[in-house]
């Protein structure tokens, strides 16, 4: 079970870092799109920093499972908020935006699996 926990933690950490870095730096299309849909630059940067912190917590959680579990649960909460944001903007009903809006749905499943495997490997 520990190997699965390590693989899921690293996978989620890489995904979280890749999603969080552009938001924290406010560079790229994603931060611009979030600002265009009503979030402030500070909110976008805070989301990016939270994603980067989750990535760090997931990696550290490989050696200290309570931190990894907390990071995975925090990431799941953040992703549930992202799903709510996409629902609010109708992204799941629009074929042009549905693909990008599905990423948080997939990632929340990975976050839950990472938390569960980390908890089971204690």
Coordinates of N, CA, C and O in Angstrom, one line a residue:
X1 N 0.8 -1.2 0.0 CA 0.0 0.0 0.0 C 0.9 1.3 0.0 O 0.5 2.3 -0.5
X2 N 2.0 1.2 0.6 CA 2.9 2.3 0.7 C 3.4 2.8 -0.7 O 3.5 4.0 -1.0
X3 N 3.7 1.8 -1.6 CA 4.1 2.2 -2.9 C 3.0 2.9 -3.7 O 3.3 3.9 -4.3
X4 N 1.8 2.5 -3.5 CA 0.7 3.2 -4.2 C 0.5 4.6 -3.6 O 0.3 5.6 -4.3
X5 N 0.7 4.7 -2.3 CA 0.6 6.0 -1.7 C 1.7 7.0 -2.2 O 1.5 8.2 -2.5
X6 N 2.9 6.5 -2.4 CA 4.0 7.3 -2.9 C 3.7 7.7 -4.3 O 3.9 8.9 -4.7
X7 N 3.3 6.8 -5.1 CA 3.0 7.1 -6.6 C 1.9 8.1 -6.7 O 2.0 9.1 -7.4
X8 N 0.8 7.9 -5.9 CA -0.3 8.9 -6.0 C 0.1 10.3 -5.4 O -0.3 11.3 -5.9
X9 N 0.9 10.3 -4.4 CA 1.4 11.5 -3.8 C 2.3 12.3 -4.8 O 2.1 13.5 -4.9
X10 N 3.2 11.6 -5.4 CA 4.0 12.2 -6.4 C 3.2 12.7 -7.6 O 3.4 13.9 -8.1
X11 N 2.3 11.9 -8.1 CA 1.5 12.3 -9.2 C 0.7 13.6 -8.9 O 0.7 14.5 -9.6
X12 N 0.0 13.6 -7.7 CA -0.8 14.7 -7.3 C 0.1 15.9 -7.1 O -0.3 17.1 -7.4
X13 N 1.3 15.7 -6.5 CA 2.2 16.9 -6.2 C 2.6 17.5 -7.6 O 2.7 18.7 -7.7
X14 N 2.9 16.7 -8.6 CA 3.3 17.2 -9.9 C 2.2 18.0 -10.5 O 2.4 19.1 -11.1
X15 N 1.0 17.4 -10.5 CA -0.2 18.1 -11.0 C -0.5 19.4 -10.3 O -0.8 20.4 -10.9
X16 N -0.4 19.3 -9.0 CA -0.6 20.5 -8.2 C 0.4 21.6 -8.5 O 0.1 22.8 -8.6
X17 N 1.7 21.2 -8.6 CA 2.7 22.2 -8.9 C 2.5 22.8 -10.3 O 2.7 24.0 -10.4
X18 N 2.2 22.0 -11.2 CA 2.0 22.4 -12.6 C 0.8 23.4 -12.7 O 0.8 24.4 -13.5
X19 N -0.2 23.2 -11.9 CA -1.4 24.0 -11.9 C -1.1 25.3 -11.1 O -1.7 26.4 -11.4
X20 N -0.4 25.2 -10.0 CA -0.2 26.3 -9.1 C 0.8 27.3 -9.5 O 0.6 28.5 -9.2
X21 N 1.9 26.9 -10.1 CA 3.0 27.8 -10.5 C 2.5 29.0 -11.4 O 2.8 30.1 -11.1
X22 N 1.8 28.7 -12.5 CA 1.3 29.8 -13.3 C 0.4 30.8 -12.5 O 0.4 32.0 -12.7
X23 N -0.4 30.2 -11.7 CA -1.4 31.1 -10.9 C -0.6 31.9 -9.9 O -0.9 33.1 -9.7
X24 N 0.4 31.3 -9.2 CA 1.1 32.1 -8.3 C 2.0 33.2 -8.9 O 2.1 34.3 -8.3
X25 N 2.4 33.0 -10.1 CA 3.2 34.0 -10.9 C 2.3 34.9 -11.7 O 2.8 35.9 -12.3
X26 N 1.0 34.6 -11.8 CA 0.0 35.3 -12.6 C 0.5 35.4 -14.0 O 0.4 36.5 -14.7
X27 N 1.0 34.3 -14.6 CA 1.4 34.2 -15.9 C 0.6 33.1 -16.7 O 0.4 32.0 -16.2
X28 N 0.2 33.5 -17.9 CA -0.4 32.5 -18.7 C -1.9 32.7 -18.9 O -2.5 33.7 -18.3
X29 N -2.5 31.8 -19.6 CA -4.0 32.0 -19.9 C -4.9 31.7 -18.8 O -5.9 32.3 -18.6
X30 N -4.5 30.7 -18.0 CA -5.4 30.3 -16.9 C -5.6 31.4 -15.9 O -6.8 31.8 -15.5
X31 N -4.6 32.1 -15.3 CA -4.8 33.2 -14.4 C -5.6 34.3 -15.1 O -6.5 34.9 -14.4
X32 N -5.3 34.6 -16.3 CA -6.0 35.7 -17.0 C -7.5 35.3 -17.2 O -8.4 36.2 -17.0
X33 N -7.8 34.0 -17.4 CA -9.2 33.6 -17.5 C -9.9 33.7 -16.2 O -11.1 34.0 -16.1
X34 N -9.2 33.3 -15.1 CA -9.8 33.4 -13.8 C -10.1 34.9 -13.4 O -11.2 35.2 -12.8
X35 N -9.2 35.8 -13.7 CA -9.4 37.2 -13.4 C -10.6 37.7 -14.3 O -11.4 38.5 -13.8
X36 N -10.6 37.3 -15.5 CA -11.7 37.7 -16.4 C -13.1 37.2 -15.9 O -14.1 37.9 -16.2
X37 N -13.1 36.1 -15.2 CA -14.4 35.6 -14.7 C -14.7 36.1 -13.2 O -15.5 35.5 -12.6
X38 N -14.0 37.1 -12.8 CA -14.4 37.7 -11.5 C -13.5 37.5 -10.3 O -13.7 38.1 -9.3
X39 N -12.4 36.7 -10.4 CA -11.5 36.6 -9.3 C -10.5 37.7 -9.4 O -10.1 38.1 -10.4
X40 N -10.1 38.2 -8.2 CA -9.0 39.2 -8.2 C -7.7 38.5 -8.4 O -7.5 37.3 -8.2
X41 N -6.7 39.3 -8.7 CA -5.3 38.8 -8.9 C -4.8 38.2 -7.6 O -4.1 37.2 -7.6
X42 N -5.1 38.8 -6.5 CA -4.7 38.3 -5.2 C -5.3 36.9 -4.9 O -4.7 36.0 -4.4
X43 N -6.6 36.7 -5.3 CA -7.3 35.5 -5.1 C -6.6 34.4 -5.9 O -6.4 33.3 -5.5
X44 N -6.3 34.7 -7.2 CA -5.7 33.8 -8.1 C -4.3 33.4 -7.5 O -3.9 32.2 -7.5
X45 N -3.5 34.4 -7.1 CA -2.2 34.1 -6.5 C -2.3 33.2 -5.3 O -1.5 32.3 -5.1
X46 N -3.3 33.5 -4.4 CA -3.5 32.7 -3.2 C -3.8 31.2 -3.6 O -3.3 30.3 -2.9
X47 N -4.7 31.0 -4.6 CA -5.0 29.7 -5.0 C -3.7 29.0 -5.5 O -3.5 27.8 -5.2
X48 N -2.9 29.7 -6.3 CA -1.7 29.1 -6.8 C -0.7 28.8 -5.6 O -0.1 27.7 -5.7
X49 N -0.6 29.6 -4.7 CA 0.3 29.3 -3.5 C -0.2 28.2 -2.7 O 0.6 27.4 -2.2
X50 N -1.6 28.0 -2.6 CA -2.1 26.9 -1.9 C -1.8 25.6 -2.6 O -1.5 24.6 -2.0
X51 N -1.9 25.6 -4.0 CA -1.6 24.4 -4.7 C -0.1 24.1 -4.6 O 0.3 22.9 -4.5
X52 N 0.8 25.1 -4.6 CA 2.2 24.8 -4.4 C 2.5 24.3 -3.0 O 3.3 23.3 -2.8
X53 N 1.8 24.8 -2.0 CA 2.0 24.3 -0.6 C 1.5 22.9 -0.5 O 2.1 22.0 0.2
X54 N 0.4 22.6 -1.2 CA -0.1 21.2 -1.2 C 0.9 20.2 -1.8 O 1.1 19.1 -1.3
X55 N 1.5 20.7 -2.9 CA 2.6 19.9 -3.5 C 3.7 19.6 -2.6 O 4.2 18.4 -2.5
X56 N 4.2 20.6 -1.9 CA 5.2 20.4 -0.9 C 4.8 19.5 0.2 O 5.6 18.6 0.7
X57 N 3.6 19.7 0.7 CA 3.1 18.8 1.8 C 2.9 17.4 1.3 O 3.2 16.4 2.1
X58 N 2.5 17.2 0.1 CA 2.4 15.8 -0.4 C 3.8 15.1 -0.5 O 3.9 13.9 -0.2
X59 N 4.8 15.8 -0.9 CA 6.1 15.2 -1.0 C 6.6 15.0 0.4 O 7.2 13.9 0.6
X60 N 6.5 15.9 1.3 CA 7.0 15.7 2.6 C 6.2 14.6 3.3 O 6.7 13.9 4.2
X61 N 4.9 14.4 2.9 CA 4.0 13.4 3.5 C 4.4 12.0 3.1 O 3.9 11.0 3.8
X62 N 5.3 11.8 2.2 CA 5.8 10.5 1.9 C 6.6 9.9 3.1 O 6.5 8.8 3.4
X63 N 7.3 10.8 3.8 CA 8.0 10.4 5.0 C 7.3 10.6 6.3 O 7.5 9.9 7.3
X64 N 6.4 11.6 6.3 CA 5.5 11.8 7.5 C 4.1 11.8 7.1 O 3.6 12.9 6.6
X65 N 3.4 10.7 7.1 CA 2.1 10.5 6.6 C 1.0 11.5 7.0 O 0.2 11.9 6.2
X66 N 1.0 11.9 8.3 CA 0.0 12.9 8.7 C 0.0 14.2 7.9 O -1.1 14.7 7.5
X67 N 1.2 14.7 7.5 CA 1.3 15.9 6.7 C 0.8 15.6 5.3 O 0.1 16.4 4.7
X68 N 1.1 14.4 4.7 CA 0.6 14.1 3.4 C -0.9 13.9 3.4 O -1.5 14.3 2.4
X69 N -1.4 13.3 4.4 CA -2.9 13.2 4.5 C -3.5 14.6 4.5 O -4.5 14.8 3.8
X70 N -3.0 15.4 5.4 CA -3.6 16.8 5.5 C -3.4 17.5 4.1 O -4.4 18.2 3.7
X71 N -2.3 17.4 3.5 CA -2.1 18.1 2.2 C -3.1 17.5 1.1 O -3.7 18.3 0.3
X72 N -3.3 16.2 1.1 CA -4.2 15.6 0.1 C -5.7 16.0 0.4 O -6.4 16.3 -0.5
X73 N -6.0 16.1 1.7 CA -7.4 16.5 2.0 C -7.6 18.0 1.7 O -8.6 18.4 1.2
X74 N -6.6 18.8 2.0 CA -6.6 20.2 1.6 C -6.7 20.4 0.2 O -7.5 21.3 -0.3
X75 N -6.0 19.6 -0.6 CA -6.1 19.7 -2.1 C -7.4 19.3 -2.5 O -8.0 19.9 -3.5
X76 N -8.0 18.3 -1.9 CA -9.4 17.8 -2.3 C -10.4 19.0 -2.1 O -11.3 19.2 -2.9
X77 N -10.3 19.7 -0.9 CA -11.2 20.8 -0.6 C -11.0 21.9 -1.7 O -12.0 22.4 -2.1
X78 N -9.8 22.2 -2.0 CA -9.5 23.2 -3.0 C -10.1 22.8 -4.3 O -10.7 23.6 -5.0
X79 N -10.0 21.6 -4.7 CA -10.5 21.1 -6.0 C -12.0 21.1 -6.0 O -12.7 21.3 -7.0
X80 N -12.6 20.8 -4.8 CA -14.1 20.8 -4.7 C -14.6 22.3 -4.9 O -15.6 22.5 -5.6
X81 N -13.8 23.2 -4.4 CA -14.1 24.6 -4.6 C -14.0 25.0 -6.1 O -14.8 25.7 -6.7
X82 N -13.0 24.4 -6.8 CA -12.8 24.7 -8.2 C -14.0 24.1 -9.0 O -14.4 24.7 -10.0
X83 N -14.4 22.9 -8.6 CA -15.6 22.3 -9.3 C -16.8 23.2 -9.1 O -17.6 23.5 -10.1
X84 N -17.0 23.7 -7.9 CA -18.1 24.7 -7.6 C -18.0 25.9 -8.5 O -19.0 26.4 -9.0
X85 N -16.8 26.4 -8.7 CA -16.5 27.6 -9.5 C -16.9 27.3 -11.0 O -17.6 28.1 -11.6
X86 N -16.5 26.1 -11.4 CA -16.9 25.8 -12.8 C -18.4 25.6 -13.0 O -18.9 25.9 -14.0
X87 N -19.0 25.0 -12.0 CA -20.5 24.9 -12.0 C -21.2 26.2 -12.1 O -22.1 26.5 -12.9
X88 N -20.7 27.2 -11.2 CA -21.2 28.5 -11.2 C -21.2 29.2 -12.6 O -22.1 29.9 -13.0
X89 N -20.1 29.0 -13.3 CA -19.9 29.6 -14.6 C -20.4 28.8 -15.7 O -20.3 29.2 -16.9
X90 N -21.0 27.7 -15.5 CA -21.6 26.8 -16.5 C -20.6 26.2 -17.4 O -21.0 25.8 -18.6
X91 N -19.4 25.9 -16.9 CA -18.4 25.3 -17.8 C -18.7 23.9 -18.2 O -18.2 23.4 -19.2
X92 N -19.4 23.2 -17.4 CA -19.7 21.8 -17.7 C -20.8 21.6 -18.7 O -20.9 20.6 -19.4
X93 N -21.6 22.6 -18.9 CA -22.6 22.6 -20.0 C -22.1 23.2 -21.3 O -22.8 23.0 -22.3
X94 N -21.0 23.8 -21.3 CA -20.5 24.4 -22.5 C -19.4 23.5 -23.1 O -18.4 23.2 -22.4
X95 N -19.6 23.0 -24.3 CA -18.6 22.1 -24.9 C -17.2 22.7 -25.1 O -16.2 22.0 -25.1
X96 N -17.2 24.0 -25.2 CA -15.8 24.7 -25.4 C -15.0 24.7 -24.1 O -13.8 24.7 -24.2
X97 N -15.7 24.7 -23.0 CA -14.9 24.8 -21.7 C -15.0 23.5 -20.9 O -14.4 23.4 -19.8
X98 N -15.8 22.5 -21.3 CA -16.0 21.3 -20.5 C -14.7 20.5 -20.3 O -14.5 20.0 -19.2
X99 N -13.8 20.4 -21.3 CA -12.6 19.7 -21.2 C -11.7 20.2 -20.0 O -11.2 19.4 -19.2
X100 N -11.5 21.5 -20.0 CA -10.7 22.1 -19.0 C -11.3 22.0 -17.6 O -10.7 21.8 -16.6
X101 N -12.7 22.1 -17.6 CA -13.4 22.0 -16.3 C -13.4 20.6 -15.7 O -13.7 20.5 -14.5
X102 N -13.1 19.6 -16.5 CA -13.1 18.2 -16.0 C -11.8 17.9 -15.2 O -11.8 16.9 -14.4
X103 N -10.8 18.7 -15.4 CA -9.5 18.4 -14.7 C -9.7 18.4 -13.2 O -9.2 17.4 -12.5
X104 N -10.4 19.3 -12.5 CA -10.6 19.3 -11.1 C -11.3 18.0 -10.6 O -11.1 17.5 -9.6
X105 N -12.3 17.5 -11.5 CA -13.0 16.3 -11.1 C -12.1 15.1 -11.1 O -12.1 14.4 -10.1
X106 N -11.2 15.0 -12.0 CA -10.2 13.9 -12.0 C -9.3 14.1 -10.9 O -9.0 13.1 -10.2
X107 N -8.8 15.3 -10.7 CA -7.8 15.5 -9.6 C -8.3 15.3 -8.2 O -7.6 14.9 -7.3
X108 N -9.6 15.6 -8.0 CA -10.2 15.4 -6.7 C -10.2 13.9 -6.4 O -10.0 13.4 -5.2
X109 N -10.4 13.1 -7.4 CA -10.4 11.6 -7.2 C -9.0 11.1 -6.9 O -8.8 10.3 -6.0
X110 N -8.0 11.7 -7.5 CA -6.6 11.4 -7.2 C -6.3 11.8 -5.8 O -5.6 11.1 -5.0
X111 N -6.7 13.0 -5.4 CA -6.5 13.5 -4.0 C -7.1 12.6 -3.0 O -6.5 12.3 -1.9
X112 N -8.3 12.2 -3.2 CA -9.0 11.3 -2.2 C -8.2 9.9 -2.2 O -8.0 9.4 -1.1
X113 N -7.8 9.4 -3.3 CA -7.1 8.2 -3.3 C -5.7 8.3 -2.6 O -5.3 7.4 -1.9
X114 N -5.1 9.4 -2.8 CA -3.8 9.7 -2.2 C -4.0 9.7 -0.6 O -3.2 9.1 0.1
X115 N -5.0 10.4 -0.2 CA -5.3 10.5 1.3 C -5.6 9.1 1.8 O -5.1 8.8 2.9
X116 N -6.4 8.4 1.1 CA -6.8 7.0 1.6 C -5.6 6.1 1.7 O -5.4 5.4 2.6
X117 N -4.7 6.1 0.6 CA -3.6 5.2 0.6 C -2.5 5.6 1.6 O -1.9 4.8 2.3
X118 N -2.4 6.9 1.8 CA -1.4 7.4 2.9 C -1.9 7.0 4.3 O -1.2 6.6 5.1
X119 N -3.3 7.1 4.5 CA -3.8 6.7 5.8 C -3.7 5.2 6.0 O -3.4 4.7 7.1
X120 N -3.9 4.4 4.9 CA -3.8 3.0 5.1 C -2.4 2.5 5.2 O -2.1 1.4 5.8
X121 N -1.4 3.3 4.8 CA 0.0 2.9 4.9 C 0.7 3.2 6.2 O 1.8 2.9 6.4
X122 N -0.1 3.8 7.1 CA 0.5 4.3 8.4 C 0.8 3.1 9.3 O 0.2 2.1 9.4

